[in-house]
Each structure stands twice: as structure tokens, then as C-alpha cells.
PDB file of C-alpha atoms in Angstrom:
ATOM      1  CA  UNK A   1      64.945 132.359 140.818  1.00 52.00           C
ATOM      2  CA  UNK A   2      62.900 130.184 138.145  1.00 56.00           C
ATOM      3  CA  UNK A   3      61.755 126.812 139.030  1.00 56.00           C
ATOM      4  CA  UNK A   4      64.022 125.910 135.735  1.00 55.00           C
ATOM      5  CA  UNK A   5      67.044 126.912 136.343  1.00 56.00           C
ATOM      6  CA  UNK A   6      67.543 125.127 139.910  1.00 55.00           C
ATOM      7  CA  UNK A   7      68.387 121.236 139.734  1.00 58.00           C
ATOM      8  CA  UNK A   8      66.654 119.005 141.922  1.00 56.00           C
ATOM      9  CA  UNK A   9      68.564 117.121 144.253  1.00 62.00           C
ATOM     10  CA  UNK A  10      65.510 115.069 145.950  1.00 61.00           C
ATOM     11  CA  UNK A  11      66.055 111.392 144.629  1.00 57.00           C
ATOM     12  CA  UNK A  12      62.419 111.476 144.189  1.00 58.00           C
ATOM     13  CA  UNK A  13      62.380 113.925 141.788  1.00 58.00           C
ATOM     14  CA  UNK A  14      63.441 114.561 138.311  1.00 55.00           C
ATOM     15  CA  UNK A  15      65.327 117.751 137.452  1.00 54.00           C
ATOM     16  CA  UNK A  16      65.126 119.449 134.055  1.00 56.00           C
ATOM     17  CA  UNK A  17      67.736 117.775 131.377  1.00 53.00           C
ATOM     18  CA  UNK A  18      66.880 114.635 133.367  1.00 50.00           C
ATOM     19  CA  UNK A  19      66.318 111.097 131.153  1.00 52.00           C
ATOM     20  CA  UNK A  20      64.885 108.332 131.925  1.00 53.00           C
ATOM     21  CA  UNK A  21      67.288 105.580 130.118  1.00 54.00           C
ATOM     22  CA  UNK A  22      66.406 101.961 130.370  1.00 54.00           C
ATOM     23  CA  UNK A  23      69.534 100.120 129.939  1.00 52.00           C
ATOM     24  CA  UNK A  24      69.532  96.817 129.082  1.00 54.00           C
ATOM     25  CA  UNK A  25      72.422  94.330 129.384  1.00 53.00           C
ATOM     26  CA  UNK A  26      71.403  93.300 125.614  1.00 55.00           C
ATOM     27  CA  UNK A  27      71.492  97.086 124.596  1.00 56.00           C
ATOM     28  CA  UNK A  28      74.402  98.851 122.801  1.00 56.00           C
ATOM     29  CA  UNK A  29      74.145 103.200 123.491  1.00 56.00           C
ATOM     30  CA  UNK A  30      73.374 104.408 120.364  1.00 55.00           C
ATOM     31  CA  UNK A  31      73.579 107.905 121.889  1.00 57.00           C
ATOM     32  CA  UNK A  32      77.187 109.320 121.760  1.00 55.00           C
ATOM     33  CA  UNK A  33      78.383 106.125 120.141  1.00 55.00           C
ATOM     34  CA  UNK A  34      81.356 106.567 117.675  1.00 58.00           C
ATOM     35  CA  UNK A  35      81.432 104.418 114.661  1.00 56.00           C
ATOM     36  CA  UNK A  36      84.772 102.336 115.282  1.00 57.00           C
ATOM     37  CA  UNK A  37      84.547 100.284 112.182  1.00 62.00           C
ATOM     38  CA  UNK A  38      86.456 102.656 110.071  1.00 65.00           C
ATOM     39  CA  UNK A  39      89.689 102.482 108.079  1.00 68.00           C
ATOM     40  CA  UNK A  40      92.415 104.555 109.145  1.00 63.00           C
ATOM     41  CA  UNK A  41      95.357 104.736 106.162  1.00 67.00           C
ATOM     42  CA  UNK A  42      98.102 106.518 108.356  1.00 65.00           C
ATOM     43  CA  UNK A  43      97.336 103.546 110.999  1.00 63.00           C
ATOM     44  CA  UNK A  44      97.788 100.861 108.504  1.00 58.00           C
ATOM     45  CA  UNK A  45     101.136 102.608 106.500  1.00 60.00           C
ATOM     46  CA  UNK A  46     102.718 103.549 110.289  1.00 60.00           C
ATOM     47  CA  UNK A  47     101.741 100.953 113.027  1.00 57.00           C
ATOM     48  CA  UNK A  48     103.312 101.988 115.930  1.00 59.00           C
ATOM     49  CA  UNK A  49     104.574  99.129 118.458  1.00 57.00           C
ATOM     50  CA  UNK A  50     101.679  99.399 120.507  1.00 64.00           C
ATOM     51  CA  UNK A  51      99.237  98.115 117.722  1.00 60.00           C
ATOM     52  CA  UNK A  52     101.715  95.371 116.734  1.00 61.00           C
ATOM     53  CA  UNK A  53     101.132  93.965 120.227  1.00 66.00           C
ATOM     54  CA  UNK A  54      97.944  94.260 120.659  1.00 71.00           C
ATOM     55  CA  UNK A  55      97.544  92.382 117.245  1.00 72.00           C
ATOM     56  CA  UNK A  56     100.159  90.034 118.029  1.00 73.00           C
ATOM     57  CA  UNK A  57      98.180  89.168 121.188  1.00 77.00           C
ATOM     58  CA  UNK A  58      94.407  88.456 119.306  1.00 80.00           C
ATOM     59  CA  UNK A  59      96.495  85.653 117.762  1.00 82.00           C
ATOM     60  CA  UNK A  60      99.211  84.563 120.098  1.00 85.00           C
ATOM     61  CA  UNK A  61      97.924  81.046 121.324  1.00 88.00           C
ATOM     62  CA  UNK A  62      97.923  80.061 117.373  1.00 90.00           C
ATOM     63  CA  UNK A  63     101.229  81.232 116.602  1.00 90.00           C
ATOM     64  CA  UNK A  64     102.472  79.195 119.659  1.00 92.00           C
ATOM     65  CA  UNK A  65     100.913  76.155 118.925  1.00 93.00           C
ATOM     66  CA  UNK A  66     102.373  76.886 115.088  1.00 95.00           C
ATOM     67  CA  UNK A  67     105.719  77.682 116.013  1.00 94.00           C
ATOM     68  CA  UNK A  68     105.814  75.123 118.434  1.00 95.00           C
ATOM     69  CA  UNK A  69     104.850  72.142 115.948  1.00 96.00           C
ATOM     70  CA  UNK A  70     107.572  73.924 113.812  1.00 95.00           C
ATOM     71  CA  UNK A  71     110.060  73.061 116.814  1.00 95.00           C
ATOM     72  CA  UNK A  72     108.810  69.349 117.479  1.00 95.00           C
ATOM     73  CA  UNK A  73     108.282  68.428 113.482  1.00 95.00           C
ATOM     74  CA  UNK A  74     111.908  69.468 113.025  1.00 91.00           C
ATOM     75  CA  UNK A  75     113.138  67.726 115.991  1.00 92.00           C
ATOM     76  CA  UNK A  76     111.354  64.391 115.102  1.00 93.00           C
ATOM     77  CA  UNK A  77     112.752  64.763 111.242  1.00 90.00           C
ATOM     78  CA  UNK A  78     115.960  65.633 112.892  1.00 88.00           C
ATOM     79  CA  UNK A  79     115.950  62.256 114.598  1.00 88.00           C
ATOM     80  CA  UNK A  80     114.720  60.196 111.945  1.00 87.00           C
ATOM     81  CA  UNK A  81     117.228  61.245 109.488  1.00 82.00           C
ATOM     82  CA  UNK A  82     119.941  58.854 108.994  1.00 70.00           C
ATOM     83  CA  UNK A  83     122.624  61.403 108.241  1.00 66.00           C
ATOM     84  CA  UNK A  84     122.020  64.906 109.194  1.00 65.00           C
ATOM     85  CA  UNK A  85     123.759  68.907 109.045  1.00 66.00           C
ATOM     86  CA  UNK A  86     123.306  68.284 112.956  1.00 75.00           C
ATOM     87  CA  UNK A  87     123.159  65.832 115.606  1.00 82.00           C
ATOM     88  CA  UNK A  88     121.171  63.898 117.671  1.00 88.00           C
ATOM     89  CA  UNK A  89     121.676  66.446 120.420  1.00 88.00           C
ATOM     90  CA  UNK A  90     120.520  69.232 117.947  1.00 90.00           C
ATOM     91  CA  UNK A  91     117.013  67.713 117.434  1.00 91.00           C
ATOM     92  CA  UNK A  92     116.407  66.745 121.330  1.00 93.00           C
ATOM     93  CA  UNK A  93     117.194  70.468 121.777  1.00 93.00           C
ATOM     94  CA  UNK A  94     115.106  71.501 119.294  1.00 94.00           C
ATOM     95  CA  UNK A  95     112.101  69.093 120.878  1.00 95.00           C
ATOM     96  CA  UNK A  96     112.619  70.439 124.275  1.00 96.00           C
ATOM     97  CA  UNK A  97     112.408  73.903 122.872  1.00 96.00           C
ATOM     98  CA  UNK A  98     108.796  73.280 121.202  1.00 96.00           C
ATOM     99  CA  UNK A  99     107.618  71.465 123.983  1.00 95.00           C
ATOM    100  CA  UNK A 100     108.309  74.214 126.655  1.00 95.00           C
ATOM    101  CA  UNK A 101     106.853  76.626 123.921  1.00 94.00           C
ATOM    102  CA  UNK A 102     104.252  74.367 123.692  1.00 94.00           C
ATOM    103  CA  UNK A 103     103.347  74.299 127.057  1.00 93.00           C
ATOM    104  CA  UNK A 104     104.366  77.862 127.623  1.00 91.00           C
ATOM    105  CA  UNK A 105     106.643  77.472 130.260  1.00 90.00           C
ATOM    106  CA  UNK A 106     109.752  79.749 131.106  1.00 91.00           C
ATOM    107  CA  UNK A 107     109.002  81.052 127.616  1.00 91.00           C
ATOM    108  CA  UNK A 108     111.235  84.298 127.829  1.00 91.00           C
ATOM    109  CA  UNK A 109     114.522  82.456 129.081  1.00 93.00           C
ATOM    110  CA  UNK A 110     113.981  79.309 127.224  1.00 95.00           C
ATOM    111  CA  UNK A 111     113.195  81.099 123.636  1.00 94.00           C
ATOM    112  CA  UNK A 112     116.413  83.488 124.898  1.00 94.00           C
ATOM    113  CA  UNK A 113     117.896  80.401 124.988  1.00 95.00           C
ATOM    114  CA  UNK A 114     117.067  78.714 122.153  1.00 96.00           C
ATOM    115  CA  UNK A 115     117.694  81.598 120.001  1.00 96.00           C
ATOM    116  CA  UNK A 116     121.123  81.901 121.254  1.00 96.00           C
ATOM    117  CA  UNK A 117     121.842  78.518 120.206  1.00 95.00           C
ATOM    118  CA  UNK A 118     120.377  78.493 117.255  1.00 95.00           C
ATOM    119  CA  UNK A 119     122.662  81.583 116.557  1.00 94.00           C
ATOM    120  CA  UNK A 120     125.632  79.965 117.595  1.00 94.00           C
ATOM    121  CA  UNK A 121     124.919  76.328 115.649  1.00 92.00           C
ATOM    122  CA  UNK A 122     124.251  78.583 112.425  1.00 92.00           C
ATOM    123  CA  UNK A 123     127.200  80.587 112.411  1.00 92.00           C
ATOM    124  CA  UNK A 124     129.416  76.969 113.437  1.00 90.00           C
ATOM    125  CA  UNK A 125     127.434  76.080 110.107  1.00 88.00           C
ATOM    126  CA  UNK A 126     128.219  78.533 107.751  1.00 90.00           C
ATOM    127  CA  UNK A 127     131.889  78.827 109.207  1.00 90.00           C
ATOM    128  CA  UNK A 128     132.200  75.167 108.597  1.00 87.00           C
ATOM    129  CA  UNK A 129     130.898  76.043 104.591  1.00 87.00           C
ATOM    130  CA  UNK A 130     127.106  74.817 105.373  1.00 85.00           C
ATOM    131  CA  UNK A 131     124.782  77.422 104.816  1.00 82.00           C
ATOM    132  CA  UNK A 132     121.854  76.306 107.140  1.00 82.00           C
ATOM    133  CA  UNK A 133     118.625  79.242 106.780  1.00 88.00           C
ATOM    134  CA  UNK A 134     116.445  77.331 108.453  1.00 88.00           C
ATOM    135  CA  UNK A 135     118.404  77.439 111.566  1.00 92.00           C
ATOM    136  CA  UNK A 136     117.834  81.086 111.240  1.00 93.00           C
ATOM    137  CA  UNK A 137     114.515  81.374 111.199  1.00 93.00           C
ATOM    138  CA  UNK A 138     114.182  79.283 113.806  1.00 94.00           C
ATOM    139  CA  UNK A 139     116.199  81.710 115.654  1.00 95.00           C
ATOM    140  CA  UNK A 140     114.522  84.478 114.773  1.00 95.00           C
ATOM    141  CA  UNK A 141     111.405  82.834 115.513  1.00 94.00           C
ATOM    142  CA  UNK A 142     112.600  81.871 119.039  1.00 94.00           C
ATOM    143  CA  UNK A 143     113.402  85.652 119.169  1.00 94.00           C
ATOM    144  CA  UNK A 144     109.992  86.912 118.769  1.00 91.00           C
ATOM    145  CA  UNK A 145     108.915  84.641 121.822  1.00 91.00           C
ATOM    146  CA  UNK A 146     111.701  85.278 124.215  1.00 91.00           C
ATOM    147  CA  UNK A 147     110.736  89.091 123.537  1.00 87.00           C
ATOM    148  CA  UNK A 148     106.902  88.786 123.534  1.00 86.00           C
ATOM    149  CA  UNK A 149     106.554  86.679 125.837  1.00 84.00           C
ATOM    150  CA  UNK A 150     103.756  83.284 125.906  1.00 84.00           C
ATOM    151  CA  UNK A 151     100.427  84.699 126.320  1.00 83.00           C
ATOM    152  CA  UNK A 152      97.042  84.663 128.603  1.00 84.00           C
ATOM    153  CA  UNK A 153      96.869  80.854 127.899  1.00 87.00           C
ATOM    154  CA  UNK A 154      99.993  79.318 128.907  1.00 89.00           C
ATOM    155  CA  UNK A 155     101.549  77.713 132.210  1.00 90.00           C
ATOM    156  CA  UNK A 156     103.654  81.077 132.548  1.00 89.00           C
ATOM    157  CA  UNK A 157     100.467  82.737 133.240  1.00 88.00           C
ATOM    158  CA  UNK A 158      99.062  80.127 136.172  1.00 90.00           C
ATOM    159  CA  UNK A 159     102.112  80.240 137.530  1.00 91.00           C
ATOM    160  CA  UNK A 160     102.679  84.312 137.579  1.00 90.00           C
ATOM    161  CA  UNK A 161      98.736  84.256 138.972  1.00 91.00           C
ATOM    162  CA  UNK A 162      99.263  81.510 141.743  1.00 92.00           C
ATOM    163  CA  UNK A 163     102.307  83.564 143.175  1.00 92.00           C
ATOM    164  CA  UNK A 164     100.581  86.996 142.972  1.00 93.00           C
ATOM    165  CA  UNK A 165      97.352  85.350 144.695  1.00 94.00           C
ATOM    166  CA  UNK A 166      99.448  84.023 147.049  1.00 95.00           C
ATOM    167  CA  UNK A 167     101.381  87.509 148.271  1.00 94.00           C
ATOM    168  CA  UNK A 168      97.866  88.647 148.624  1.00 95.00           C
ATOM    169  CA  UNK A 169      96.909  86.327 150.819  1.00 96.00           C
ATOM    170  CA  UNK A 170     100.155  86.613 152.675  1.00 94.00           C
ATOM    171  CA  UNK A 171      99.579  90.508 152.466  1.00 93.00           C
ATOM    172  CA  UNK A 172      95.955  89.991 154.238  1.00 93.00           C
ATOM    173  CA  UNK A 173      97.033  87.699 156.627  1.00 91.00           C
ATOM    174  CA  UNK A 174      99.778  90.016 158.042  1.00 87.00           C
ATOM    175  CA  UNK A 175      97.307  92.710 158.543  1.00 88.00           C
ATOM    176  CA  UNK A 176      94.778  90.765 160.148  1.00 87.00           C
ATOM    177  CA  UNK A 177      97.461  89.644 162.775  1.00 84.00           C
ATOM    178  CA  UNK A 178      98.694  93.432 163.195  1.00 83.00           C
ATOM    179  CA  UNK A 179      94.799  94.059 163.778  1.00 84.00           C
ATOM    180  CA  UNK A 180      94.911  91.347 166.567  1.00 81.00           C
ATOM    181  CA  UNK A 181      97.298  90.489 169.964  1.00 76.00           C
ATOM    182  CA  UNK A 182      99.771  89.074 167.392  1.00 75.00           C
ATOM    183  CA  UNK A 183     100.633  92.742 166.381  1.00 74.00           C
ATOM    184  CA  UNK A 184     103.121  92.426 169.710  1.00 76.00           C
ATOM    185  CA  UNK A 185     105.093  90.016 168.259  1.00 76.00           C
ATOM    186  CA  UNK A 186     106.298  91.720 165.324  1.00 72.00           C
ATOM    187  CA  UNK A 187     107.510  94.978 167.065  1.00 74.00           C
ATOM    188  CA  UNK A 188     110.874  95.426 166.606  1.00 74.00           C
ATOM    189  CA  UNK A 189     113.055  96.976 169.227  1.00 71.00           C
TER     190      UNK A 189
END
């Protein structure tokens, strides 16, 4: 057997193949690195769903805080009008909706919500002989949020983390008192 063809497994020593590689926090691999800052056509022409999310969610806290001014302008110009298509109670819906949006809170069932009435008050409009669009795209833009959901920033995503840390905790603190005399008091007969 040749002293080249055997692999060291001593620590201490380096076996054939073997580099030394300083890595640095502030160093990239340039070694094996693929270029990922190229152009792919069939991407672009046929996005599948999964890249429409993951774009959707570089820019979600924008389109939030757009959609949700949207909501509250409309509301307030709602309210200030004189003599509106809708009510009162139409623009203090419309206000609540872009404030929870706003905020981010209950954003699936309140956007589920909102789009449903926004359905419902357009068709009421166009049966009445109003044709109302922009009571359709606000529906449709409720519709993209009840399905997509608020985003990392939002009070939706406090609130999801504050219960799952506090299962954990729950979780650990069970098994500690199965670990200790407690462990007696949860047998069940």
C-alpha cells in the first residue's frame, strides 16, 4: 500500500486532496460558485406559482401599506362626499378594512370579508343600474390579501409567534415535570 493512496485520519495531519481554506465571514467561495445573475426566458414567459410568491413576498409590506391607503383614502372621500353611490356605513366599512390591513391583523378573514362585501354591494349596484368598477377592484384587491395572507411584518405574525413560543414553553415545562416527582401526578389510571 502507497503512502498516497491511504487518507489520514490523525487531526494533526493533512491527507492528500487536503486544502487549507481560510474562510472569511467577508469572503464569497469563488470555487464551485454558480453565476445566478442570469436571465432565464422560459422562467419569465411561464412563472409558476411558486415564483409569484416568492416575488409577491420581496414586496408585500409596500403593497399593504398601498392597498391599505387605497382602503382609508376611499373611506375618508366616502365620508366627505355629500351625496354618494353608497353610504355612510359603506365608507366606515371600507376604513375598518384598511386599517386592519394596515395593521395586518386577521388579514385572511377580514380581506375574506371584505371581498365578500364588496362583491355583494357591486352586484346590489349594477342590479340597481349603477355600474360601480371600483368596487371591484377593491374586491379583487381584498382577494389577493385574504389569499396571500399579511406578511413577516404585520401583527398576524407577533401574534402567530407569541402563541407558538408559548406551546414551547408549555411543551418544556411538561417534560421537565415528567422528569421530576410531578411525573406521579399525571398518570392516568
Amino acid at each position: 500500500m502507497k503512502i498516497s493512496d491511504t487518507i489520514s485520519v490523525n487531526p494533526g495531519k493533512t491527507a492528500l486532496g487536503h486544502v487549507d481554506t481560510q474562510s472569511s465571514i467577508l469572503r464569497n467561495p469563488v470555487i464551485g460558485a454558480e453565476n445566478s445573475h442570469h436571465l432565464d426566458l422560459v422562467k419569465l414567459l411561464f412563472p409558476a406559482s411558486n415564483a409569484g410568491v416568492s416575488e409577491f413576498r420581496k414586496y408585500d409590506v409596500p403593497l399593504r401599506t398601498i392597498f391599505a391607503t387605497i382602503l382609508i383614502v376611499t373611506g375618508i372621500s366616502m365620508l366627505t362626499m355629500p351625496s354618494g353611490i353608497h353610504g355612510v356605513a359603506f365608507a366606515i366599512c371600507t376604513l375598518c378594512f384598511g386599517a386592519f390591513l394596515g395593521i395586518g391583523m386577521f388579514t385572511r378573514p377580514i380581506m375574506l370579508g371584505a371581498s365578500v362585501f364588496y362583491c355583494i354591494s357591486g352586484a346590489l349596484a349594477l342590479r340597481g343600474g349603477m355600474a360601480d368598477m371600483t368596487v371591484f377592484s377593491l374586491m379583487f384587491g381584498c382577494l389577493i390579501f385574504a389569499v396571500v395572507g399579511s406578511g413577516k411584518y404585520s401583527c398576524d405574525t407577533l401574534i402567530r409567534h407569541g402563541i407558538i413560543t408559548h406551546k414551547k414553553n408549555n411543551e418544556k415545562k411538561r417534560r421537565e415535570n415528567m422528569m421530576s416527582y410531578k411525573a406521579f401526578h399525571n398518570i392516568k389510571f
